[in-house]
Tab-separated table of C-alpha atoms in Angstrom:
chain	number	residue	atom	x	y	z
A	1	VAL	CA	31.417	20.908	-31.135
A	2	ARG	CA	27.782	21.865	-31.130
A	3	LEU	CA	25.843	20.154	-33.920
A	4	GLU	CA	22.092	19.947	-34.310
A	5	PRO	CA	20.858	17.307	-34.405
A	6	LEU	CA	23.624	15.458	-32.599
A	7	PRO	CA	25.089	12.755	-34.841
A	8	GLU	CA	25.268	9.190	-33.555
A	9	TRP	CA	28.363	7.657	-31.949
A	10	HIS	CA	31.053	6.802	-34.532
A	11	ALA	CA	29.239	8.689	-37.309
A	12	VAL	CA	31.614	10.322	-39.765
A	13	VAL	CA	30.878	13.973	-40.447
A	14	HIS	CA	32.526	16.433	-42.826
A	15	VAL	CA	33.464	19.667	-41.066
A	16	THR	CA	34.720	22.990	-42.374
A	17	PHE	CA	36.255	25.567	-40.053
A	18	ASP	CA	38.861	28.312	-39.859
A	19	LEU	CA	41.965	27.074	-38.086
A	20	LEU	CA	42.912	30.627	-37.115
A	21	PRO	CA	40.981	33.916	-37.371
A	22	GLY	CA	41.419	35.361	-40.834
A	23	ASP	CA	42.776	32.076	-42.195
A	24	PRO	CA	42.630	32.346	-46.007
A	25	ALA	CA	41.929	28.623	-46.483
A	26	PRO	CA	39.323	26.982	-44.221
A	27	MET	CA	40.025	23.438	-43.053
A	28	GLN	CA	37.836	20.775	-44.630
A	29	ILE	CA	38.199	17.428	-42.954
A	30	ASP	CA	36.322	14.230	-42.080
A	31	ALA	CA	35.883	13.462	-38.394
A	32	GLU	CA	34.331	10.659	-36.349
A	33	VAL	CA	32.054	11.292	-33.361
A	34	ALA	CA	34.196	10.183	-30.411
A	35	TRP	CA	31.754	11.188	-27.639
A	36	ARG	CA	28.339	12.793	-27.211
A	37	ASN	CA	26.855	14.986	-24.534
A	38	ASP	CA	23.169	14.612	-25.335
A	39	PRO	CA	20.914	17.141	-23.569
A	40	ALA	CA	18.321	14.380	-22.989
A	41	GLU	CA	20.901	12.162	-21.254
A	42	PRO	CA	24.002	14.246	-20.516
A	43	ARG	CA	27.173	12.312	-19.729
A	44	VAL	CA	28.641	15.476	-18.207
A	45	PRO	CA	25.828	17.801	-17.092
A	46	GLU	CA	28.274	20.680	-16.529
A	47	LEU	CA	29.132	20.753	-20.239
A	48	PRO	CA	26.872	22.086	-22.988
A	49	PRO	CA	25.302	19.666	-25.466
A	50	GLY	CA	27.605	18.656	-28.286
A	51	VAL	CA	30.044	16.103	-29.573
A	52	GLY	CA	33.767	15.462	-29.494
A	53	LEU	CA	35.301	14.805	-32.879
A	54	ARG	CA	38.373	12.806	-33.866
A	55	PHE	CA	39.886	13.611	-37.254
A	56	VAL	CA	39.921	10.486	-39.416
A	57	ALA	CA	41.044	11.694	-42.826
A	58	SER	CA	43.104	14.646	-43.832
A	59	SER	CA	45.518	15.721	-46.492
A	60	PRO	CA	49.203	15.984	-45.581
A	61	GLU	CA	48.833	19.776	-45.836
A	62	ALA	CA	45.909	19.837	-43.386
A	63	ALA	CA	47.765	17.583	-40.953
A	64	ALA	CA	50.817	19.889	-41.113
A	65	ARG	CA	48.651	22.977	-40.457
A	66	ILE	CA	47.008	21.340	-37.448
A	67	ALA	CA	50.347	20.089	-36.092
A	68	SER	CA	51.795	23.584	-36.418
A	69	LEU	CA	48.903	25.104	-34.474
A	70	VAL	CA	49.122	22.452	-31.732
A	71	LYS	CA	52.893	22.924	-31.412
A	72	ALA	CA	52.480	26.710	-31.151
A	73	SER	CA	49.779	26.377	-28.497
A	74	VAL	CA	51.848	23.937	-26.424
A	75	THR	CA	55.171	25.742	-26.646
A	76	GLY	CA	53.755	29.266	-26.430
A	77	PRO	CA	55.499	32.392	-27.641
A	78	THR	CA	59.227	32.734	-27.380
A	79	LEU	CA	60.172	35.770	-25.290
A	80	PHE	CA	63.946	35.469	-25.631
A	81	PRO	CA	64.847	33.808	-28.931
A	82	ASN	CA	68.358	32.367	-29.192
């Protein structure tokens, strides 16, 4: 995630984003900075500046929405349903 300025390691940030295009209810969730790729001292020069976030607090509804998206992206579409 690109954030300016980059938050410090382990900082908790509140993020709002659309889980899917056209999603009627944006996700609002707290996340902890799990890694940083600082342009002044890049850990991985091939990657753009930014941070990796780990969700730390969510409602049961938000967790279910995220789990549903992850499951769909891992399993992919079903071409021949039973």
